[in-house]
Tab-separated table of C-alpha atoms in Angstrom:
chain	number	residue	atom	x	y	z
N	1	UNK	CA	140.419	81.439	249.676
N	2	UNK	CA	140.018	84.822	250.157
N	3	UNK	CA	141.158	86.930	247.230
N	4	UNK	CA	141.181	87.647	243.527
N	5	UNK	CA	138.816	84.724	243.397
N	6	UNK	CA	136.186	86.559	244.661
N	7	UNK	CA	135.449	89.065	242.416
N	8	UNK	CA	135.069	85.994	239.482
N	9	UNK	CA	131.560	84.775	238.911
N	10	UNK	CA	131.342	81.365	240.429
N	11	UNK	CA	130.605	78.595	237.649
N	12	UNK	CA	128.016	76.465	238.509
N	13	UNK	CA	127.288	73.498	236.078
N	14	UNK	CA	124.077	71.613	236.191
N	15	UNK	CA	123.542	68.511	233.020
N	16	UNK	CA	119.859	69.026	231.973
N	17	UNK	CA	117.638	66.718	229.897
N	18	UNK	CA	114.191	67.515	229.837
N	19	UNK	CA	114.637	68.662	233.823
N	20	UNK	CA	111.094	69.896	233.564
N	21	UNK	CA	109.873	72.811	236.037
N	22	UNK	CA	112.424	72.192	239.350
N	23	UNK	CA	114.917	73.346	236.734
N	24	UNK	CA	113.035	77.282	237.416
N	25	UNK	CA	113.865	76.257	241.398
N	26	UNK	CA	117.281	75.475	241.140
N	27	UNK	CA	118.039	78.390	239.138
N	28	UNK	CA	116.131	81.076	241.313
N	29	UNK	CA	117.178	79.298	244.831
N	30	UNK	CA	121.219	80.211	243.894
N	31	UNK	CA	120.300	83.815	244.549
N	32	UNK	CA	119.930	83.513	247.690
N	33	UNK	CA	122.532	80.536	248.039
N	34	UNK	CA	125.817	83.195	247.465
N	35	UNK	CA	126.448	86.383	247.449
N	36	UNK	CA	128.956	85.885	244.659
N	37	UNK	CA	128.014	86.450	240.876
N	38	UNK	CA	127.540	83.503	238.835
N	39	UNK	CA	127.933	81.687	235.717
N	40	UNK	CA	125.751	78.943	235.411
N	41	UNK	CA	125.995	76.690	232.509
N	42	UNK	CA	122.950	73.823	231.557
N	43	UNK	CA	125.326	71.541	230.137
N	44	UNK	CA	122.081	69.968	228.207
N	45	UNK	CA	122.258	66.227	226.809
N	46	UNK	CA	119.110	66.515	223.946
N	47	UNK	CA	116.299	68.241	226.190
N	48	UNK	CA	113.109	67.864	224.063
N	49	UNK	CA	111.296	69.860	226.887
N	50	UNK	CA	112.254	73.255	225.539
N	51	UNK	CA	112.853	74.233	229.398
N	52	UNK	CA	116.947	74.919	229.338
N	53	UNK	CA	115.576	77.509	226.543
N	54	UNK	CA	112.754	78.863	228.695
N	55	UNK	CA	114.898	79.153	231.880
N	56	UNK	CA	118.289	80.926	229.841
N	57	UNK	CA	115.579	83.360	227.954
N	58	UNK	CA	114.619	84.363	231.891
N	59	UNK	CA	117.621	84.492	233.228
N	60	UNK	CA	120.664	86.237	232.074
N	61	UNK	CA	123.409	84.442	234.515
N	62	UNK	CA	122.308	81.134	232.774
N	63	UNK	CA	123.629	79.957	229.721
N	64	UNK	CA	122.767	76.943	227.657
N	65	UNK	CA	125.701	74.574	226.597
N	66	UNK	CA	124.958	71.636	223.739
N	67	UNK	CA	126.573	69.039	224.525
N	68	UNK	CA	125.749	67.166	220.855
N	69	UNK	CA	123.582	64.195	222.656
N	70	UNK	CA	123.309	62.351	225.705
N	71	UNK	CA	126.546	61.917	226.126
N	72	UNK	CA	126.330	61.095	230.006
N	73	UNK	CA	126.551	63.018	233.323
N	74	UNK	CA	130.413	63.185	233.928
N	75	UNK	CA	131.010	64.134	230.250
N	76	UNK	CA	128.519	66.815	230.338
N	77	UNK	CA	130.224	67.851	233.386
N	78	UNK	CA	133.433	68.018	231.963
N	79	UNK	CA	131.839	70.023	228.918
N	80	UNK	CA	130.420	72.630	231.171
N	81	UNK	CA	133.665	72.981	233.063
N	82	UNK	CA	135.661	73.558	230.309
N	83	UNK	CA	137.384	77.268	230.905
N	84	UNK	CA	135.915	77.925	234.030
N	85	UNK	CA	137.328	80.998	235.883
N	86	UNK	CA	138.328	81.000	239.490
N	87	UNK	CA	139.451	78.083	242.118
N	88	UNK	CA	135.888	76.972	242.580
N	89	UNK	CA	133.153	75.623	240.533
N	90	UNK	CA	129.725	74.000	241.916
N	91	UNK	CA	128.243	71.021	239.837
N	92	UNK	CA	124.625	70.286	241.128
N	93	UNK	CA	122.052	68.537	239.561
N	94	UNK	CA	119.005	70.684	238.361
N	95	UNK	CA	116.300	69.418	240.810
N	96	UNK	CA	118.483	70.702	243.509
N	97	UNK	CA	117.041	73.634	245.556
N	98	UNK	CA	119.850	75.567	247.412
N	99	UNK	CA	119.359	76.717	250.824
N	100	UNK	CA	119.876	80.439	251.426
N	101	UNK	CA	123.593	80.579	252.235
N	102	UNK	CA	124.451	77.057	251.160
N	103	UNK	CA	126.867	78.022	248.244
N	104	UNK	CA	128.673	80.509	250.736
N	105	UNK	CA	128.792	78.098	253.729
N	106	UNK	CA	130.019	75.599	251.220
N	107	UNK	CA	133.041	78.184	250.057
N	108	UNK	CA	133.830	78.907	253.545
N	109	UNK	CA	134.408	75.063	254.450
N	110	UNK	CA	136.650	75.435	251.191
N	111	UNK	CA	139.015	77.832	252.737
N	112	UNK	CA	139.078	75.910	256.030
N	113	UNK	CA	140.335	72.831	253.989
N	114	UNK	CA	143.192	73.501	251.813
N	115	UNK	CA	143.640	70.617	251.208
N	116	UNK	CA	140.287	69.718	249.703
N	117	UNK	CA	139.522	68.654	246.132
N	118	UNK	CA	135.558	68.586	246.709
N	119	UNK	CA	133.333	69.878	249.494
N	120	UNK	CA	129.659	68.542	249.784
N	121	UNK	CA	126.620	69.593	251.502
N	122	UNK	CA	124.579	67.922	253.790
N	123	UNK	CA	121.612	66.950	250.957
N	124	UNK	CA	117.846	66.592	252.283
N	125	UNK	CA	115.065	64.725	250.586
N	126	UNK	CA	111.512	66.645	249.923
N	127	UNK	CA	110.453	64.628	252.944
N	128	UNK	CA	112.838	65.610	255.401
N	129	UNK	CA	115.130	62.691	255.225
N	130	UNK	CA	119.027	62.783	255.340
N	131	UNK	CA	120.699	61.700	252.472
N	132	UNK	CA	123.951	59.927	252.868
N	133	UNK	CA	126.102	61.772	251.096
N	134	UNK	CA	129.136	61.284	252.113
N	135	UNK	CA	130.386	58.240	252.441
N	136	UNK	CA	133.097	55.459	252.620
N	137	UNK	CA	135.034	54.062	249.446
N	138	UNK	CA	133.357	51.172	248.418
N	139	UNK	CA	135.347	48.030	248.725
N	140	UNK	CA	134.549	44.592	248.499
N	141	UNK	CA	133.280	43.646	252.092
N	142	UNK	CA	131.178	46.796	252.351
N	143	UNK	CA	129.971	46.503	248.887
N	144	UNK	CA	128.908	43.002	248.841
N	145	UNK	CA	126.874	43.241	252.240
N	146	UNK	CA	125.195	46.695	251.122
N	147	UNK	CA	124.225	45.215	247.812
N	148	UNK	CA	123.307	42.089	248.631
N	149	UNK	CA	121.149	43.117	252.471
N	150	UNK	CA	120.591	47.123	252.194
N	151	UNK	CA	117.415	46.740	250.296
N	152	UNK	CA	115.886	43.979	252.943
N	153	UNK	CA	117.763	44.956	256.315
N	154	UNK	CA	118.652	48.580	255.449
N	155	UNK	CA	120.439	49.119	259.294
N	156	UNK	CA	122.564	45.834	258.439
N	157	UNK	CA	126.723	46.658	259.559
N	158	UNK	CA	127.966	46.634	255.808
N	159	UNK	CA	125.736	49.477	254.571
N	160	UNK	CA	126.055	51.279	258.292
N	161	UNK	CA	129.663	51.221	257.655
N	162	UNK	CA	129.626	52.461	254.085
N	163	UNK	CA	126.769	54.953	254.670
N	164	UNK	CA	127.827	56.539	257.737
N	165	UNK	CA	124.179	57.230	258.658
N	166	UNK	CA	124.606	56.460	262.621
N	167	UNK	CA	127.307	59.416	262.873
N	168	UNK	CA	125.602	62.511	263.733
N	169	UNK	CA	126.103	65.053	261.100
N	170	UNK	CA	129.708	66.668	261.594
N	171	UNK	CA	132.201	68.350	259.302
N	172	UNK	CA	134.399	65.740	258.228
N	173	UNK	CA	136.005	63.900	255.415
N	174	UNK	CA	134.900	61.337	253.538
N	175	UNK	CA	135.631	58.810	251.050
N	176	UNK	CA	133.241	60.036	248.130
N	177	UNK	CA	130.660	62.360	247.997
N	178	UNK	CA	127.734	62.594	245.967
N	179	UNK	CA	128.022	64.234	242.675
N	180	UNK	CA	124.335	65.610	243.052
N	181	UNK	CA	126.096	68.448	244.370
N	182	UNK	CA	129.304	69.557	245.230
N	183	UNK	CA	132.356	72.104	244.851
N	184	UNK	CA	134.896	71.442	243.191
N	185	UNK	CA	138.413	72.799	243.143
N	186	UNK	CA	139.183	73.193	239.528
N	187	UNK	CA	142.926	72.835	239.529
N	188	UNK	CA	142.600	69.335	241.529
N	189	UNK	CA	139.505	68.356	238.580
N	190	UNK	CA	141.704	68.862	236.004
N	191	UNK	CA	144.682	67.360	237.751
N	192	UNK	CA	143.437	64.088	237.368
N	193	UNK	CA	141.502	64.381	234.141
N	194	UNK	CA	137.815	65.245	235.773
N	195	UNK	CA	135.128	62.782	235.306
N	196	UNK	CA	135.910	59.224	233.574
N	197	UNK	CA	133.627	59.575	230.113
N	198	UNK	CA	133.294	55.689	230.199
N	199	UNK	CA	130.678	56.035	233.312
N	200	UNK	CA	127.316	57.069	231.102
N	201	UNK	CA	126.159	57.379	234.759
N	202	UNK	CA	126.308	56.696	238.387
N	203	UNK	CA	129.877	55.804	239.877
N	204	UNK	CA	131.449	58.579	238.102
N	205	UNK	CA	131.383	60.535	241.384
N	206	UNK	CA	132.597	57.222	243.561
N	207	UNK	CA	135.902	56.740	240.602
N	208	UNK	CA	136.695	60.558	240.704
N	209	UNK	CA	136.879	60.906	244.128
N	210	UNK	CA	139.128	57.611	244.507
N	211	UNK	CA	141.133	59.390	241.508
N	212	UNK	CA	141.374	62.254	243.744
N	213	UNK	CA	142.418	60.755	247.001
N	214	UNK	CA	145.265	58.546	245.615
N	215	UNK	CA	146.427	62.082	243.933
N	216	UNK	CA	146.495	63.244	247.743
N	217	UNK	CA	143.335	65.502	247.861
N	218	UNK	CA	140.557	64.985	250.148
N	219	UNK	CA	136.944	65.274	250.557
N	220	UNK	CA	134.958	67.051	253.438
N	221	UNK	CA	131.314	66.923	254.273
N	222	UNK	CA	129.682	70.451	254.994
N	223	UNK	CA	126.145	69.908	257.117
N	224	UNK	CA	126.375	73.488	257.573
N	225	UNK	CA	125.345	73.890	254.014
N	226	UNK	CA	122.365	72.485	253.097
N	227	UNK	CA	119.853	71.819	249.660
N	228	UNK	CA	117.281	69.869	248.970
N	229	UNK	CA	117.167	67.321	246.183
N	230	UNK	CA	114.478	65.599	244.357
N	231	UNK	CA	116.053	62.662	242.557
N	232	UNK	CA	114.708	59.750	240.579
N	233	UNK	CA	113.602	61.575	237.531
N	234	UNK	CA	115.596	59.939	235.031
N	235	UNK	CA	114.739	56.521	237.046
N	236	UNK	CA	111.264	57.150	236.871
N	237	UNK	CA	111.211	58.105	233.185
N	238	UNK	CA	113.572	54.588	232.718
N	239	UNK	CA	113.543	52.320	235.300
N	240	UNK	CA	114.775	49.451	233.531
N	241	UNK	CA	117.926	51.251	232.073
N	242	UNK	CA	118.967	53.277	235.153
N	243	UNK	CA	119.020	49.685	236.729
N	244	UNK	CA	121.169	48.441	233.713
N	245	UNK	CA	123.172	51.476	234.073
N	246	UNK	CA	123.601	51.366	237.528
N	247	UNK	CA	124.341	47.558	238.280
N	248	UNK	CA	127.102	48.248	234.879
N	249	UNK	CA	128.724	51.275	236.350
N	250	UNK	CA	129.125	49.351	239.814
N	251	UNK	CA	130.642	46.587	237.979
N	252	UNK	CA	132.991	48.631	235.882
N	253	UNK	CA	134.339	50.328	239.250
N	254	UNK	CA	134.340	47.415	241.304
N	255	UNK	CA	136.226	45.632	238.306
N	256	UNK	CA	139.017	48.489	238.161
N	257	UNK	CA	140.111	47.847	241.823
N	258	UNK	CA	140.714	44.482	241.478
N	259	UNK	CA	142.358	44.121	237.888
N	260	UNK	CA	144.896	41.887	236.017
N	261	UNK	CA	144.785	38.397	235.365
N	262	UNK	CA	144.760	36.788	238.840
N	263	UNK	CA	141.462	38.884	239.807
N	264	UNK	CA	139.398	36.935	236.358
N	265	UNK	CA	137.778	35.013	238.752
N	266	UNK	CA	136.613	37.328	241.189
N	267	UNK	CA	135.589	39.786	238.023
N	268	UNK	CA	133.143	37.023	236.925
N	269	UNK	CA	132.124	36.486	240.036
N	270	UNK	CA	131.272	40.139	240.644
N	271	UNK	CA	129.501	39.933	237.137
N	272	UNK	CA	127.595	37.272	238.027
N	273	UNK	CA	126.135	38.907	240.983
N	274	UNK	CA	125.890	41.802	239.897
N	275	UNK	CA	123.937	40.554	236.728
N	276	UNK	CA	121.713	38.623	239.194
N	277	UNK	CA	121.030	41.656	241.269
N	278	UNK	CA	120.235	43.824	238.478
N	279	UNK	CA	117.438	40.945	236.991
N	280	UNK	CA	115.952	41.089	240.897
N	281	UNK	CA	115.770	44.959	240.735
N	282	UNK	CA	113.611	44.581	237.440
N	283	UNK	CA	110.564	42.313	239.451
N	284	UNK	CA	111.089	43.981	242.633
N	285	UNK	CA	110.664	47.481	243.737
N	286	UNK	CA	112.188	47.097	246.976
N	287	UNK	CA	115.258	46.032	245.428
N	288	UNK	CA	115.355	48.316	242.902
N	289	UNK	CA	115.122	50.720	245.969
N	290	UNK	CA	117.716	49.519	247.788
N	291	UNK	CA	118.599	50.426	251.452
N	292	UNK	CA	115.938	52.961	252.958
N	293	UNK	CA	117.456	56.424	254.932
N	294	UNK	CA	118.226	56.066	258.305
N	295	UNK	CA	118.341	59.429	259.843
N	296	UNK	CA	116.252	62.497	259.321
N	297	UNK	CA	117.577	65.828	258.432
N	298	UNK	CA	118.103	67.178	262.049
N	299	UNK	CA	120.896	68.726	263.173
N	300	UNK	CA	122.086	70.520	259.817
N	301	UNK	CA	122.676	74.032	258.558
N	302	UNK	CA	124.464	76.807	259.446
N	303	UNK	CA	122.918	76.767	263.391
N	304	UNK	CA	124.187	73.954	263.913
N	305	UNK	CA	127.893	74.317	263.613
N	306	UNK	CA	129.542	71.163	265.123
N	307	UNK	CA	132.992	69.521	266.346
N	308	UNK	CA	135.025	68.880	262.970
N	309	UNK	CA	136.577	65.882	262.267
């Protein structure tokens, strides 16, 4: 990795709309995240906030990118990757808060991983908890038993064994990883076409990164590098459509690994259940929830380098 690529600003794409004032945080923690210049573009999807304006007025790395309407995360994406310099780019969602040294650490894994199409970080909550970001490809098995039990028995073995959460943090690879922040190598995005438009949201992260594996890339989970990430505004703003969204996107990806005409019946079966889940999560929080965190965010960041995988 080492190279001509390092004198080229890094481009780091984040899809804003109406991100309110963590947008400020994200912006200001990437200073101290790299020591490499960067480009960051707010791929914006109709903000009627005004703050993508406030934030590019204050900062002159930051530029804003109209993306003509909500168009969805992985098209925005795709918008604000469009001619970016370099091997690398980062896309992050805006309420992320970098680290100091996270973009660098994250680079770093890069050039031990040649191999490697994205590289994630380990990604903890405001409350200390460990996200599980990287995990398994979701297949049916896995996927039924998370869906169906995460939400009441969050430690049950379907969701352990698509979460990952009772594997101490370790550089490794992984199936998918979360698309509220990674790096991405550019030639290996645009290899297989970058994000699927037809996900509005969620699972465009999950289909990329199955796109990218059958292509021969992989992915690798950093714990060295570390943010911090909010979530749940667009949830909280619309719960009932994020559901929608979400049980949809799950359907349209579980759908696609399982299709021609033999697979109708376990389509509509999937539909059905799916459907039913996604009425549950509208009367019940819980569900809506689904499976709680099981670790805490010990045992990540740069001091505590571990055995790779």
């Amino acid at each position: 990795m080492p190279g001509s690529f390092d004198v080229l600003p890094l481009r780091v794409v984040a899809v804003t709309y109406s991100p309110g004032e963590a947008l400020e945080g994200f912006v200001t923690s990437l200073a101290e995240a790299t020591t490499r210049p960067v480009d960051v573009v707010l791929a914006d999807n109709g903000s009627t906030d005004g703050v993508p304006e406030q934030v590019t007025a204050r900062h002159p790395q930051v530029r804003l990118l109209r993306t003509g309407g909500n168009v969805g995360y992985g098209a925005a994406v795709n918008a604000g990757l469009a001619g970016a310099p370099g091997r690398y780019a980062l896309v992050a969602n805006p309420d992320v808060r970098f680290e100091p040294g996270a973009v660098d650490e994250l680079l770093a894994v890069a050039g031990r991983w040649p191999r490697a199409a994205t590289v994630g970080p380990a990604i903890r909550t405001p409350e200390g908890e460990l996200y599980p970001s990287a995990r398994d490809l979701p297949r049916l098995s896995t996927g039924a038993g998370h869906a169906l039990l995460g939400w009441a028995w969050p430690g049950n073995p379907w969701t352990a064994r698509y979460r990952r959460e009772r594997e101490a943090p370790r550089e490794r690879t992984a199936g998918w990883l979360s698309g509220s922040c990674f790096l991405v190598d550019l030639e290996a995005f645009a290899a297989v076409g970058g994000f699927d438009p037809g996900y509005f949201m969620y699972f465009e992260d999950v289909d990329l990164a199955e796109r990218l594996g059958r292509a021969g890339y992989l992915h690798v989970y950093a714990p060295t590098a570390v943010v911090v990430h909010e979530g749940g505004h667009a949830t909280r703003r619309e719960p009932h459509r994020m559901q929608r969204v979400h049980h949809t996107s799950a359907l349209r990806y579980l759908s696609g690994q399982y299709p021609g005409r033999r697979h109708v019946p376990l389509r509509t079966a999937l539909r059905a259940g799916l459907g039913a889940r996604m009425l549950l999560s509208y009367v019940s929080g819980r569900v809506a929830a689904g499976a709680r965190f099981q670790r805490r965010a010990e045992g990540v960041g740069r001091g505590n380098r571990g055995a790779r995988a």
